[in-house]
Structures are given as structure tokens and as C-alpha cells.
Coordinates of C-alpha atoms in Angstrom, one line a residue:
Chain A
M20 CA 169.9 72.1 105.4
V21 CA 168.0 70.4 102.7
T22 CA 169.4 70.1 99.2
F23 CA 167.8 70.1 95.7
D24 CA 169.0 66.5 95.3
E25 CA 167.1 65.4 98.3
I26 CA 163.9 67.0 96.8
Q27 CA 164.6 65.1 93.5
Q28 CA 165.0 62.0 95.5
A29 CA 161.7 62.6 97.3
S30 CA 160.1 63.1 93.9
R31 CA 161.3 59.6 92.9
T32 CA 160.1 58.2 96.2
L33 CA 156.6 59.7 95.7
D34 CA 156.3 58.8 92.0
G35 CA 153.2 56.6 91.6
V36 CA 152.3 57.0 95.2
A37 CA 151.4 60.7 95.6
H38 CA 149.3 62.3 92.9
R39 CA 151.0 64.7 90.5
T40 CA 148.3 67.3 91.1
P41 CA 147.0 69.6 88.3
L42 CA 147.7 73.3 87.7
L43 CA 144.3 75.0 87.4
H44 CA 143.5 78.4 86.0
S45 CA 140.5 80.6 85.7
S46 CA 140.1 83.1 82.9
T47 CA 137.9 85.2 85.2
F48 CA 140.7 85.3 87.8
N49 CA 143.2 86.3 85.2
R50 CA 141.0 89.1 84.0
L51 CA 140.5 90.3 87.6
T52 CA 144.2 90.3 88.5
G53 CA 145.6 91.2 85.1
S54 CA 148.1 88.4 85.5
E55 CA 148.4 84.8 84.2
V56 CA 147.7 82.9 87.4
W57 CA 148.0 79.2 88.0
F58 CA 146.8 77.3 91.0
K59 CA 148.7 74.1 92.2
A60 CA 145.7 72.0 93.4
E61 CA 147.0 70.0 96.3
N62 CA 143.4 69.8 97.5
F63 CA 143.3 66.9 95.0
Q64 CA 146.3 65.3 96.6
R65 CA 145.8 62.0 98.5
I66 CA 144.2 62.8 101.9
G67 CA 143.2 66.1 100.4
A68 CA 146.4 68.1 101.2
F69 CA 150.1 68.3 100.5
K70 CA 151.0 66.9 103.9
F71 CA 150.9 63.4 102.5
R72 CA 154.1 64.1 100.5
G73 CA 156.3 64.9 103.5
A74 CA 154.9 62.2 105.7
Y75 CA 155.4 59.5 103.1
N76 CA 158.9 60.7 102.3
K77 CA 159.9 60.7 105.9
I78 CA 158.4 57.3 106.8
S79 CA 159.8 55.6 103.7
S80 CA 163.3 56.8 104.7
L81 CA 163.3 55.0 108.0
N82 CA 165.4 51.9 108.4
A83 CA 163.9 48.5 109.1
A84 CA 164.4 48.8 112.9
E85 CA 162.8 52.2 113.0
K86 CA 159.9 51.0 110.9
R87 CA 159.3 48.1 113.4
R88 CA 159.2 50.6 116.2
G89 CA 156.4 52.5 114.5
V90 CA 155.9 56.3 114.2
I91 CA 154.2 59.0 116.2
A92 CA 152.9 62.4 115.2
H93 CA 150.7 65.1 116.7
S94 CA 148.2 67.0 114.6
S95 CA 144.6 68.2 114.7
G96 CA 144.4 68.0 110.9
N97 CA 146.1 67.2 107.7
H98 CA 149.4 66.0 109.0
A99 CA 147.5 63.3 111.0
Q100 CA 145.9 62.0 107.9
G101 CA 149.1 62.2 105.9
V102 CA 151.0 60.2 108.5
A103 CA 148.2 57.7 108.9
L104 CA 147.9 57.0 105.2
A105 CA 151.7 56.9 104.6
S106 CA 152.1 54.5 107.4
K107 CA 149.4 52.2 106.2
L108 CA 150.9 52.1 102.7
L109 CA 154.4 51.4 104.1
G110 CA 153.2 48.8 106.6
V111 CA 154.3 50.8 109.6
R112 CA 152.3 51.2 112.9
A113 CA 151.2 54.9 113.5
V114 CA 150.1 56.6 116.6
V115 CA 148.6 60.1 116.2
V116 CA 148.1 62.5 119.2
M117 CA 145.1 64.7 118.6
P118 CA 143.5 67.3 120.9
E119 CA 140.3 66.1 122.5
D120 CA 138.3 68.8 120.8
S121 CA 139.4 67.8 117.3
V122 CA 136.8 67.8 114.6
L123 CA 135.2 64.4 114.6
S124 CA 135.5 63.9 110.9
K125 CA 139.3 64.4 111.0
V126 CA 139.6 61.9 113.9
E127 CA 137.5 59.4 111.9
A128 CA 139.5 60.0 108.7
T129 CA 142.8 59.4 110.7
R130 CA 141.4 56.1 112.1
T131 CA 140.1 55.0 108.7
Y132 CA 143.6 55.2 107.3
G133 CA 144.6 52.8 110.1
A134 CA 146.3 55.0 112.7
E135 CA 145.7 54.7 116.4
V136 CA 144.4 58.0 117.8
V137 CA 145.4 59.1 121.3
F138 CA 143.7 62.2 122.7
C139 CA 145.5 65.0 124.6
G140 CA 144.3 68.3 126.2
K141 CA 143.3 71.3 124.1
E142 CA 146.4 73.5 124.6
F143 CA 149.0 73.4 121.8
D144 CA 151.7 72.5 124.3
D145 CA 149.7 69.5 125.5
R146 CA 150.3 67.7 122.2
A147 CA 154.0 68.0 122.2
R148 CA 154.2 66.9 125.8
L149 CA 152.1 63.7 125.4
T150 CA 153.9 62.9 122.1
A151 CA 157.3 63.2 123.8
E152 CA 156.1 61.0 126.7
L153 CA 154.8 58.2 124.4
Q154 CA 157.9 58.5 122.2
A155 CA 160.1 58.0 125.2
R156 CA 158.0 55.1 126.6
Y157 CA 157.5 53.1 123.4
G158 CA 160.4 54.1 121.2
Y159 CA 158.2 55.5 118.4
V160 CA 159.9 57.6 115.7
L161 CA 158.6 61.2 115.6
V162 CA 157.3 62.5 112.3
H163 CA 157.4 66.2 112.8
P164 CA 154.9 68.2 110.9
Y165 CA 157.5 70.6 109.4
D166 CA 160.8 70.8 111.2
D167 CA 162.5 67.8 109.6
P168 CA 164.7 67.5 106.4
K169 CA 162.8 64.6 105.0
V170 CA 159.4 66.3 105.5
I171 CA 160.7 69.5 104.0
A172 CA 162.1 67.5 101.0
G173 CA 158.8 65.8 100.5
Q174 CA 156.8 69.1 100.5
G175 CA 159.5 70.5 98.2
T176 CA 158.2 68.3 95.4
V177 CA 155.2 70.7 95.2
G178 CA 157.6 73.5 94.1
L179 CA 159.5 71.1 91.9
E180 CA 156.4 70.1 89.9
I181 CA 155.3 73.7 89.6
L182 CA 158.6 74.9 88.1
Q183 CA 158.9 71.8 85.9
E184 CA 155.5 72.7 84.3
L185 CA 155.8 76.5 84.5
P186 CA 159.5 77.1 83.6
N187 CA 158.7 80.8 83.0
L188 CA 157.1 81.4 86.4
E189 CA 157.8 84.8 87.9
Y190 CA 156.0 84.6 91.3
L191 CA 155.3 81.6 93.5
L192 CA 153.0 82.2 96.4
V193 CA 152.8 79.7 99.2
P194 CA 150.9 79.7 102.5
V195 CA 153.2 79.6 105.6
G196 CA 152.3 77.7 108.8
G197 CA 155.3 75.9 110.3
G198 CA 157.2 76.5 107.1
G199 CA 157.6 73.0 105.6
L200 CA 155.9 73.7 102.3
I201 CA 157.5 77.0 101.6
A202 CA 161.0 75.9 102.7
G203 CA 161.0 72.8 100.4
S204 CA 159.3 74.5 97.5
S205 CA 161.5 77.6 97.6
I206 CA 164.7 75.4 97.4
A207 CA 163.3 73.6 94.4
A208 CA 161.9 76.7 92.7
K209 CA 165.0 78.8 93.1
R210 CA 167.2 76.0 91.8
L211 CA 165.1 75.6 88.6
K212 CA 164.7 79.3 88.1
P213 CA 166.9 81.5 90.3
T214 CA 165.0 84.7 89.3
V215 CA 161.6 83.4 90.5
K216 CA 160.2 85.4 93.4
V217 CA 158.9 83.2 96.3
I218 CA 156.4 84.9 98.5
G219 CA 155.0 83.5 101.7
V220 CA 151.5 84.3 102.8
E221 CA 150.0 84.3 106.3
T222 CA 146.8 85.6 107.8
E223 CA 147.2 88.9 109.7
H224 CA 146.3 87.6 113.2
A225 CA 148.8 84.7 112.8
N226 CA 151.7 86.6 111.3
D227 CA 154.6 85.1 113.2
A228 CA 156.5 84.3 110.0
Y229 CA 155.9 87.8 108.7
Q230 CA 157.4 89.2 112.0
S231 CA 160.2 86.7 112.0
F232 CA 161.2 87.4 108.4
R233 CA 161.5 91.1 109.3
A234 CA 163.2 90.6 112.6
G235 CA 165.8 88.2 111.3
K236 CA 165.0 85.8 114.1
I237 CA 162.2 83.4 115.0
I238 CA 159.4 85.3 116.7
R239 CA 156.8 83.2 118.6
I240 CA 153.3 84.7 118.9
D241 CA 151.1 84.1 121.9
R242 CA 148.0 83.1 119.9
A243 CA 147.1 82.6 116.3
D244 CA 143.6 83.8 115.8
T245 CA 142.7 82.7 112.3
I246 CA 140.2 80.7 110.3
A247 CA 143.1 79.1 108.4
D248 CA 144.1 76.3 110.8
G249 CA 147.2 75.4 108.8
I250 CA 148.6 78.8 109.6
R251 CA 148.1 78.4 113.3
P252 CA 151.6 77.1 114.4
L253 CA 152.8 79.8 116.8
S254 CA 156.3 79.9 115.3
L255 CA 158.3 78.7 112.4
G256 CA 160.5 75.6 112.8
S257 CA 164.2 76.4 113.1
L258 CA 165.3 74.5 110.0
N259 CA 162.4 76.1 108.1
F260 CA 163.4 79.6 109.2
E261 CA 167.0 79.1 108.0
I262 CA 165.8 78.0 104.6
I263 CA 163.2 80.8 104.4
R264 CA 165.8 83.5 105.2
Q265 CA 167.9 82.1 102.3
F266 CA 165.3 81.4 99.6
V267 CA 162.1 83.4 100.3
D268 CA 161.8 86.9 99.0
D269 CA 159.0 88.3 101.2
I270 CA 156.2 87.3 103.5
I271 CA 152.9 89.2 103.3
T272 CA 149.5 88.8 105.0
V273 CA 145.8 88.7 104.1
S274 CA 142.7 88.9 106.3
D275 CA 140.4 86.1 107.2
D276 CA 137.7 87.8 105.2
D277 CA 139.9 87.8 102.1
V278 CA 140.4 84.1 102.7
I279 CA 136.6 83.4 102.9
A280 CA 135.9 85.4 99.8
M281 CA 138.6 83.4 98.0
M282 CA 137.1 80.1 99.1
Q283 CA 133.7 81.2 97.7
F284 CA 135.4 82.3 94.4
F285 CA 136.9 78.8 94.1
L286 CA 133.6 77.1 94.8
E287 CA 131.6 79.4 92.4
R288 CA 134.0 79.8 89.6
T289 CA 136.2 76.7 89.6
K290 CA 133.8 74.3 91.3
T291 CA 136.5 73.2 93.6
L292 CA 136.5 73.0 97.4
V293 CA 139.5 74.7 99.0
E294 CA 140.1 74.8 102.8
P295 CA 140.8 78.2 104.4
T296 CA 144.6 77.7 104.5
G297 CA 144.4 76.5 100.8
A298 CA 142.9 79.9 99.8
V299 CA 145.4 82.1 101.6
A300 CA 148.0 82.4 98.8
A301 CA 145.4 83.0 96.1
A302 CA 143.7 85.6 98.3
A303 CA 146.9 87.6 98.3
L304 CA 146.6 87.7 94.5
S305 CA 142.9 88.5 94.4
K306 CA 143.6 91.5 96.7
N307 CA 146.7 92.4 94.7
K308 CA 148.8 92.5 97.8
L309 CA 151.9 92.6 95.7
S310 CA 150.7 95.6 93.6
I311 CA 151.7 94.1 90.3
S312 CA 150.1 92.8 87.2
G313 CA 151.1 91.2 83.9
K314 CA 153.1 88.5 85.5
T315 CA 153.0 84.7 85.4
M316 CA 152.2 83.6 88.9
C317 CA 151.3 80.4 90.8
A318 CA 149.5 80.2 94.1
V319 CA 149.6 76.9 96.0
I320 CA 146.3 75.5 97.1
S321 CA 147.6 73.6 100.1
G322 CA 144.5 71.5 100.8
G323 CA 140.7 71.1 100.6
N324 CA 139.7 69.4 103.8
V325 CA 136.7 71.4 105.1
D326 CA 134.2 70.0 107.5
M327 CA 130.7 70.4 106.0
R328 CA 129.5 72.1 109.1
G329 CA 132.5 74.5 108.9
L330 CA 131.7 75.1 105.3
K331 CA 128.1 75.9 106.0
A332 CA 129.2 78.5 108.6
L333 CA 131.4 80.2 106.0
L334 CA 128.7 80.6 103.3
Chain B
M18 CA 116.6 61.8 64.0
V19 CA 120.2 62.6 64.9
T20 CA 123.1 60.6 63.4
F21 CA 126.5 59.6 64.8
D22 CA 128.0 61.7 62.0
E23 CA 126.3 64.8 63.3
I24 CA 127.7 64.2 66.7
Q25 CA 131.2 63.8 65.2
Q26 CA 130.6 67.0 63.3
A27 CA 129.6 68.7 66.6
S28 CA 132.8 67.4 68.2
R29 CA 134.8 69.1 65.5
T30 CA 132.8 72.3 65.9
L31 CA 133.4 72.3 69.6
D32 CA 137.1 71.4 69.4
G33 CA 139.1 74.2 71.0
V34 CA 136.0 76.0 72.1
A35 CA 134.4 73.7 74.7
H36 CA 136.5 72.0 77.3
R37 CA 137.2 68.3 76.9
T38 CA 136.3 67.7 80.6
P39 CA 138.2 65.2 82.7
L40 CA 137.0 61.8 83.9
L41 CA 137.3 61.7 87.7
H42 CA 137.4 58.8 90.0
S43 CA 137.4 58.1 93.7
S44 CA 138.9 55.0 95.2
T45 CA 136.5 55.4 98.1
F46 CA 133.5 55.4 95.8
N47 CA 134.9 52.3 94.0
R48 CA 135.3 50.5 97.3
L49 CA 131.7 51.5 98.3
T50 CA 130.1 50.4 95.1
G51 CA 132.4 47.4 94.2
S52 CA 132.6 48.8 90.7
E53 CA 135.1 50.8 88.7
V54 CA 133.3 54.2 88.5
W55 CA 134.2 57.2 86.5
F56 CA 132.6 60.6 86.6
K57 CA 132.5 62.8 83.5
A58 CA 133.0 66.2 85.0
E59 CA 130.9 68.6 83.0
N60 CA 130.8 70.9 86.1
F61 CA 134.3 71.9 84.8
Q62 CA 132.7 72.7 81.3
R63 CA 132.5 76.4 80.2
I64 CA 129.6 78.1 82.0
G65 CA 129.8 75.2 84.6
A66 CA 127.5 72.7 82.7
F67 CA 127.2 70.6 79.5
K68 CA 124.6 73.0 78.1
F69 CA 127.3 75.1 76.4
R70 CA 127.9 72.3 74.0
G71 CA 124.5 72.1 72.5
A72 CA 124.0 75.8 72.4
Y73 CA 127.3 76.5 70.7
N74 CA 126.7 73.7 68.2
K75 CA 123.2 75.1 67.3
I76 CA 124.1 78.7 67.0
S77 CA 127.3 78.0 65.0
S78 CA 125.1 76.1 62.5
L79 CA 122.9 79.1 61.7
N80 CA 123.4 80.8 58.3
A81 CA 124.5 84.4 58.0
A82 CA 120.9 85.7 57.7
E83 CA 119.8 83.8 60.8
K84 CA 122.8 85.0 62.8
R85 CA 122.0 88.6 61.9
R86 CA 118.5 88.1 63.3
G87 CA 119.8 86.9 66.6
V88 CA 118.7 84.1 68.9
I89 CA 116.2 83.6 71.7
A90 CA 116.0 81.1 74.5
H91 CA 114.1 80.6 77.7
S92 CA 115.7 79.1 80.7
S93 CA 116.1 79.8 84.4
G94 CA 119.5 78.2 84.5
N95 CA 122.3 76.6 82.6
H96 CA 120.8 76.8 79.1
A97 CA 120.5 80.6 79.6
Q98 CA 124.3 80.8 80.3
G99 CA 125.1 78.4 77.5
V100 CA 123.2 80.4 74.9
A101 CA 124.6 83.7 76.2
L102 CA 128.3 82.6 76.1
A103 CA 127.9 80.8 72.8
S104 CA 126.3 83.8 71.2
K105 CA 129.0 86.1 72.5
L106 CA 131.7 83.9 71.1
L107 CA 129.9 83.7 67.7
G108 CA 129.1 87.4 67.6
V109 CA 125.3 86.8 67.7
R110 CA 122.8 88.9 69.6
A111 CA 121.0 86.8 72.3
V112 CA 117.8 87.4 74.2
V113 CA 117.0 85.1 77.1
V114 CA 113.6 84.9 78.7
M115 CA 113.9 84.1 82.4
P116 CA 111.2 83.8 85.1
E117 CA 111.0 86.9 87.3
D118 CA 111.9 84.8 90.4
S119 CA 115.2 83.5 88.9
V120 CA 118.2 83.3 91.2
L121 CA 119.9 86.6 90.9
S122 CA 123.4 85.1 90.4
K123 CA 122.1 83.2 87.3
V124 CA 120.6 86.4 85.9
E125 CA 123.8 88.2 86.5
A126 CA 125.9 85.4 84.9
T127 CA 123.7 85.5 81.8
R128 CA 124.0 89.2 81.5
T129 CA 127.8 89.1 82.1
Y130 CA 128.1 86.8 79.0
G131 CA 126.4 89.5 77.1
A132 CA 122.8 88.3 76.6
E133 CA 119.8 90.6 77.1
V134 CA 117.5 89.2 79.8
V135 CA 113.7 89.6 79.5
F136 CA 111.7 88.6 82.5
C137 CA 108.4 86.6 82.4
G138 CA 106.0 85.2 84.9
K139 CA 106.8 82.4 87.3
E140 CA 104.8 79.6 85.6
F141 CA 106.6 77.3 83.3
D142 CA 104.2 78.0 80.4
D143 CA 104.8 81.8 80.8
R144 CA 108.3 81.3 79.4
A145 CA 107.3 79.6 76.2
R146 CA 104.5 82.0 75.6
L147 CA 106.7 85.1 75.9
T148 CA 109.4 83.5 73.9
A149 CA 107.1 82.7 71.0
E150 CA 105.7 86.2 71.1
L151 CA 109.2 87.8 70.9
Q152 CA 110.3 85.3 68.3
A153 CA 107.3 86.2 66.1
R154 CA 107.7 89.9 66.6
Y155 CA 111.5 90.2 66.1
G156 CA 112.3 87.2 64.0
Y157 CA 114.8 85.7 66.5
V158 CA 115.9 82.1 66.0
L159 CA 114.8 79.8 68.8
V160 CA 117.5 77.8 70.6
H161 CA 115.5 75.1 72.2
P162 CA 117.0 73.7 75.4
Y163 CA 116.7 70.0 74.3
D164 CA 114.2 69.3 71.4
D165 CA 116.5 70.2 68.5
P166 CA 118.8 68.0 66.4
K167 CA 121.8 70.4 66.7
V168 CA 121.4 70.7 70.4
I169 CA 121.2 67.0 70.8
A170 CA 124.2 66.5 68.6
G171 CA 126.2 69.0 70.7
Q172 CA 125.2 67.3 74.0
G173 CA 126.1 63.9 72.4
T174 CA 129.7 64.9 72.4
V175 CA 129.7 64.1 76.1
G176 CA 128.9 60.5 75.4
L177 CA 131.4 60.5 72.5
E178 CA 134.3 61.7 74.7
I179 CA 133.4 59.1 77.4
L180 CA 133.4 56.1 75.1
Q181 CA 136.6 57.4 73.3
E182 CA 138.3 57.4 76.7
L183 CA 136.6 54.4 78.2
P184 CA 136.2 51.9 75.3
N185 CA 135.4 49.1 77.8
L186 CA 132.6 50.9 79.5
E187 CA 129.7 48.7 80.5
Y188 CA 127.2 51.2 82.0
L189 CA 126.7 54.8 81.3
L190 CA 124.4 56.7 83.6
V191 CA 123.0 60.1 82.6
P192 CA 120.5 62.5 84.3
V193 CA 117.3 63.1 82.3
G194 CA 115.5 66.4 82.2
G195 CA 114.2 67.3 78.7
G196 CA 116.3 64.5 77.4
G197 CA 118.9 66.3 75.3
L198 CA 122.0 65.0 77.1
I199 CA 120.9 61.3 77.2
A200 CA 119.6 61.3 73.7
G201 CA 122.8 62.5 72.1
S202 CA 125.1 60.6 74.5
S203 CA 123.2 57.3 73.9
I204 CA 123.5 57.6 70.1
A205 CA 127.3 58.1 70.4
A206 CA 127.8 55.5 73.1
K207 CA 125.9 52.8 71.3
R208 CA 127.6 53.4 68.1
L209 CA 131.1 53.2 69.7
K210 CA 130.1 50.2 71.9
P211 CA 126.8 48.6 71.0
T212 CA 126.7 46.5 74.2
V213 CA 127.1 49.4 76.6
K214 CA 124.0 49.9 78.8
V215 CA 122.7 53.4 78.9
I216 CA 120.6 54.2 81.9
G217 CA 118.7 57.5 82.5
V218 CA 118.3 58.7 86.0
E219 CA 115.6 61.1 87.4
T220 CA 114.4 62.1 90.8
E221 CA 111.3 60.3 92.1
H222 CA 109.0 63.3 92.2
A223 CA 109.9 64.4 88.7
N224 CA 109.8 61.0 87.1
D225 CA 108.0 61.8 83.8
A226 CA 110.7 60.1 81.7
Y227 CA 110.5 57.0 83.9
Q228 CA 106.8 56.9 83.3
S229 CA 107.1 57.7 79.6
F230 CA 109.7 55.0 79.0
R231 CA 107.4 52.4 80.6
A232 CA 104.2 53.7 78.9
G233 CA 105.8 53.9 75.4
K234 CA 104.5 57.4 75.0
I235 CA 105.4 60.8 76.4
I236 CA 103.8 61.3 79.8
R237 CA 103.5 64.9 81.0
I238 CA 103.4 65.3 84.8
D239 CA 101.6 68.2 86.5
R240 CA 104.5 69.3 88.7
A241 CA 108.1 68.3 89.2
D242 CA 108.9 68.6 92.8
T243 CA 112.6 68.2 93.1
I244 CA 115.8 69.9 94.3
A245 CA 117.4 68.9 90.9
D246 CA 116.3 71.9 88.7
G247 CA 117.7 70.3 85.6
I248 CA 115.2 67.4 86.0
R249 CA 112.2 69.8 86.2
P250 CA 110.9 69.8 82.6
L251 CA 107.5 68.3 82.9
S252 CA 107.9 66.1 79.8
L253 CA 110.5 64.8 77.4
G254 CA 110.9 66.5 74.0
S255 CA 109.4 64.5 71.2
L256 CA 112.7 64.0 69.3
N257 CA 114.4 63.1 72.6
F258 CA 111.8 60.5 73.4
E259 CA 112.1 58.8 70.0
I260 CA 115.9 58.5 70.5
I261 CA 115.5 57.4 74.1
R262 CA 113.1 54.6 73.1
Q263 CA 115.7 53.4 70.6
F264 CA 119.0 53.7 72.5
V265 CA 118.3 53.9 76.2
D266 CA 118.1 50.6 78.2
D267 CA 116.3 51.8 81.3
I268 CA 115.3 54.8 83.3
I269 CA 115.5 54.7 87.1
T270 CA 114.9 57.1 90.0
V271 CA 116.6 58.3 93.1
S272 CA 115.4 60.5 96.0
D273 CA 116.3 64.1 96.6
D274 CA 117.9 62.9 99.8
D275 CA 120.1 60.6 97.8
V276 CA 121.1 63.5 95.7
I277 CA 122.0 65.7 98.6
A278 CA 124.1 63.0 100.2
M279 CA 125.9 62.5 96.9
M280 CA 126.6 66.3 96.6
Q281 CA 128.2 66.1 100.0
F282 CA 130.3 63.1 99.1
F283 CA 131.6 64.9 96.0
L284 CA 132.5 67.9 98.2
E285 CA 134.1 66.0 101.0
R286 CA 135.9 63.3 99.0
T287 CA 136.7 64.7 95.6
K288 CA 136.7 68.4 96.6
T289 CA 134.4 69.3 93.7
L290 CA 131.2 71.2 93.6
V291 CA 128.4 69.4 91.8
E292 CA 124.9 70.9 91.4
P293 CA 121.9 68.7 92.4
T294 CA 121.1 67.6 88.9
G295 CA 124.8 66.8 88.5
A296 CA 124.7 64.4 91.4
V297 CA 121.6 62.5 90.2
A298 CA 123.4 59.8 88.1
A299 CA 126.1 59.2 90.7
A300 CA 123.5 58.9 93.4
A301 CA 122.0 55.9 91.6
L302 CA 125.3 54.2 91.8
S303 CA 125.9 55.1 95.5
K304 CA 122.5 53.6 96.3
N305 CA 123.2 50.6 94.0
K306 CA 119.9 51.2 92.2
L307 CA 121.0 48.8 89.5
S308 CA 121.9 46.0 92.0
I309 CA 125.1 45.1 90.3
S310 CA 128.8 45.3 91.1
G311 CA 132.2 44.6 89.5
K312 CA 131.3 46.6 86.4
T313 CA 133.0 49.6 84.6
M314 CA 130.6 52.5 84.9
C315 CA 130.5 56.2 84.2
A316 CA 128.1 58.7 85.7
V317 CA 127.8 62.0 84.0
I318 CA 128.1 65.0 86.3
S319 CA 126.0 67.4 84.2
G320 CA 127.0 70.7 86.0
G321 CA 128.2 72.5 89.1
N322 CA 126.3 75.7 89.2
V323 CA 125.0 76.0 92.8
D324 CA 124.1 79.3 94.4
M325 CA 126.1 79.8 97.6
R326 CA 122.9 80.4 99.5
G327 CA 121.4 77.2 98.1
L328 CA 124.5 75.3 99.0
K329 CA 124.5 76.6 102.5
A330 CA 120.9 75.3 102.9
L331 CA 121.9 71.9 101.7
L332 CA 124.8 71.4 104.2

């Protein structure tokens, strides 16, 4: 399990390294929803997503011998960049396994931060297989994208900052992929305000967490067909699921169309670029999926990394 | 002429009404330019552009009889929304003359803020003609988009805020359309730091201010062929030109392609949406049009209102 103290420790580790991202609001959105809504803007985080927090917290926790061995991660997206930048800042060698059909800009960004990119096949399982192989051969330390206490504690600083700045918060909405962000954030939020409701949000064709929450056990889906790439992990991590069962109040879903409409709203109204996964939690509010109003709410914008070609296709 | 005191007065008038917009920076942009660059983010201003400042300052300065008569303005873009919102906040009736081929979203936004929209022909001169007609017939007070001391003083609060927060600024770059923003901002900047260089930036096929600055008299161009709609006025205002001659150090130009590349940089790297005119000053830095480095500089992002269809076409 991960404790509140470990999240506070992560917050000290990240102080001056990660950005303390702003809480945005939109009077138009408040009028539309009838609530007081805040957006935690992790699209303004270093590397453009919250993933930097967990990666840095994990890698900085390694001992000298582990740091000399270097780290390995597999990711097609933000975790790759988070591990690459964190490693560079900490002087640790990083290898990132990416699918051969990754978006070129994400590969380039990962390399720009100094990581070595190794390509694998397109199937999700290919990544883990090659990563394990390289790990065994070269002794690299794995930086898991979500199923790791240090990663969860790092992501939990998102929830910590929100409740520090919004002590009267009533609802916290968080997108759910592997579950790192919501696990850490729910621990922090519930400790600072036990009555806050923490709601996970997925897209409807990638709803493994929704199913798992209801079944009381981890459900793995066969495919995750969604525009929100951060929601695509086919199942929750086991550590993440245990925390979610304990601290999360519900998991709900939105459609991909809801997500695209929300991205456009962010662009038009707040002049900010939000990636599909980053718009998932806010979309649940714009569609009033909780059927409530008059509350103080915060939706986490998990990131803002959108390929320009991908953005063009969405407009 | 407009005095520094009038800009300070405008600042008090706008306090709590206009947003004090943030100064953004990008370590990538600093590395690329070799300078310390700040961006004054007026795309986060109310109505998404600096125009709100001047419109509010002007309308709030009217006496009770003038306020009862109502105001009129002509604009296809941000000035329309600025006048509409300012009028609404001040309880003043507003009529806005817009060309019949205006972007629908801008017409809708102007109406949403409560202004009455009257359409005119597509030619630039059609607007002024119909505006003068309505003004004569109904006694409306004109809110000129730039050639007005109160409007200039309101826009000058942009420069005031920048120099208050960046007292060591060496270069201030400002986009130039009719000249309201640069006129007001240069007065404020030079008063707070007489050695700061104030540079106006236009696009190369709408370079009337560039020509006027060199000729020492207002040059009117026949057409302004540029993606940056805020740069399209065919000539500077006369009051604006007098101030520019006194307080601006140079006017330079960038290409439309430079502007589009800069918009993409803002989206990809800072996750912020900037309209073409808003990217003009920053584009001059990214292309190192001043041939300098190692300086502390600020480029004004004048606005962020981009139609989603227009944005799609640019990506």
C-alpha cells in the first residue's frame, strides 16, 4: 500500500523540479454545469503531462547501485517522456521500449530528453516481453507506468496540491488508465478531506476499471477502442486496484465524442490544448454524468500532448 | 497625446474587471533564441484578447448622458467582442457593425455578450460608412478600435503590467495593426524604463506601419494580404502614429509562414492557443529578426481567438 506520508515525501522530492500546475476555471463552464468547477492543468506540467511526477519520484528513490545500472520503461506516450526527462535530470541512463508504429513526434521527444529508444512490435504484449528481456540481460531497473508505490506516490501529489488549494472540494474527477493517478490522488484527497468524493472516469469502449470496480476484481478487456490513449491499458494494476477499492467512490464513463467536444471547448474557451485523455474527466462534468449541480468540483487535465496531425483530424 | 497618468488611471479602472494576464515562458524557446523570453498572454484576457481593456476604459469614461445614448463600433473581430462585453458590464447599449461575411462564431460571441449586430458590405470602407450613418441618426458614441486616447490608455495597461513585473526588460515586441496596443504600451514601458527598446511587428504583406515609420508620415496601403487579421487595418491611426514616432524604436516584419510556425510552437510546446496576430511578435524572435541574443525580452500575445475551422486549415 501507499501511505499519505509517502505522498508528502514525494511532494518534497518534486519541489522545485516539477511544476506546481495552476487550477484553471471558466465562468462559461460554471454557468453550463451550475457548479464551481476547477481544472488541475497538468498539461502545463513538464513534458506536458502528470507522468513526470511519478517517474521522477521513482528514479530519485533508487540507490546508487541501481542508478548506475540505469532504468527501463515501456510506453508509447507520456510515460516515455516522463522517464526520459527524469533520468536526464538525475543523471541516470534510460532505455525506453516503444512500439514501432509510435507517433514520430513522441519518439523524437523521448530522444530529445536523452533516452535511448528501442522499438518493439505493435501488440501491447510485445512491449512487456522485450522490456523484460532487456531488463534481465542488462540489469536495468524497471520504471512501471503505474503499478509501483513510488510512481503512485508521485502521481498522488496531483491530488495533494488540489486539496491544499481547494480545501472545500466536494468532487474530484480523475481519468483512469492503469490507475496510478487516481490511486495516489485519492489517498491524498481522502486524507485531507475524508468527505470528498473521488470519481474515476473512463471512455466507454475502454471501461475495464468501470467493470472491475463493479465486479470487485480486476477485469481485463480484450481491446480498448478509444481516442484517449492514456485510458488504453487493458486492465488496472493490482496495487492500483486495491487502492481504488478503498478510496474511490465510483467510476463512470463518457463517449469519445464527449471527449472531442470537451477538447474543442478547452481550445475555444480557455485557449488551452488538452489531449484526449486530459479531457475525459471534464467531459463527465460537461455531460453532467453525475446528475448534480451546485457543487465545488475539480477535474484533472492529465496532459496536453497532441500531435498536430492528430489535432487536425479532430477539428 | 496620451499620458502615463492616463494609463495608470486606466489600470485602476480595469482593476478587478480585466484579468491581469500571466507572463509565460518556455525553456525550449529560450534555448532556441539564446535570450530570456517572456510572453504576455493576452489570449487569456476576457473575450480572449487585449481589446477588452481599451473598450472598457473608453466606455467607463463616458458621462451619464453619453451612456444613455449607447455606443457603436465596427469590427469583424476582437474589438466587437471587447465593446460588447464592456458595454454589458457597464449597462450600456451597444451596436456593432460587422461585415456580412464575418465568421459566424465571432458574430455569435458578440451577440452572446449582449450587443446588437448590424451587418454591412464586405469592403473595409463599408463599415465606417454605415457606422457614421447610424451614429448620426441615433446619436451613438463611437468606440474607435485604436485612434482614441481612452482606448490607447486602456491598451497601455498591457505595457504597464509587463514593466511592473519585468523591470529589467530590454526589448518589448508588440504586434501593430491600427497601433493602439503599441502606442499605449510604449508610453508606459518607456516611462518605467526609458532604455527599453520597443519594437513593432507586422506581417510583410500588411506592412503599412513599417513603411510609415520609415517615411515619417502615415502611409496607407491598398490591401493587407495576411493571415493575421489584427494587422489588416490599411493605415495607422493619426494619434497612434504620433505616439509611435516618439516612443517606438523600430518596426520590423515577419512572414505569414513564420506566424503559422509560431502558432504551432505555442500549441505543441506551451499548450496554448494563440491567434495569428498573437503569434506575430513571438515569430520575430523565433526568426531572430533583431539579430541579437542574451537579452531579456517580452513578446505580447495579443489574443487567442481562432475559429476551429480556421485552426484546422493551419495545421
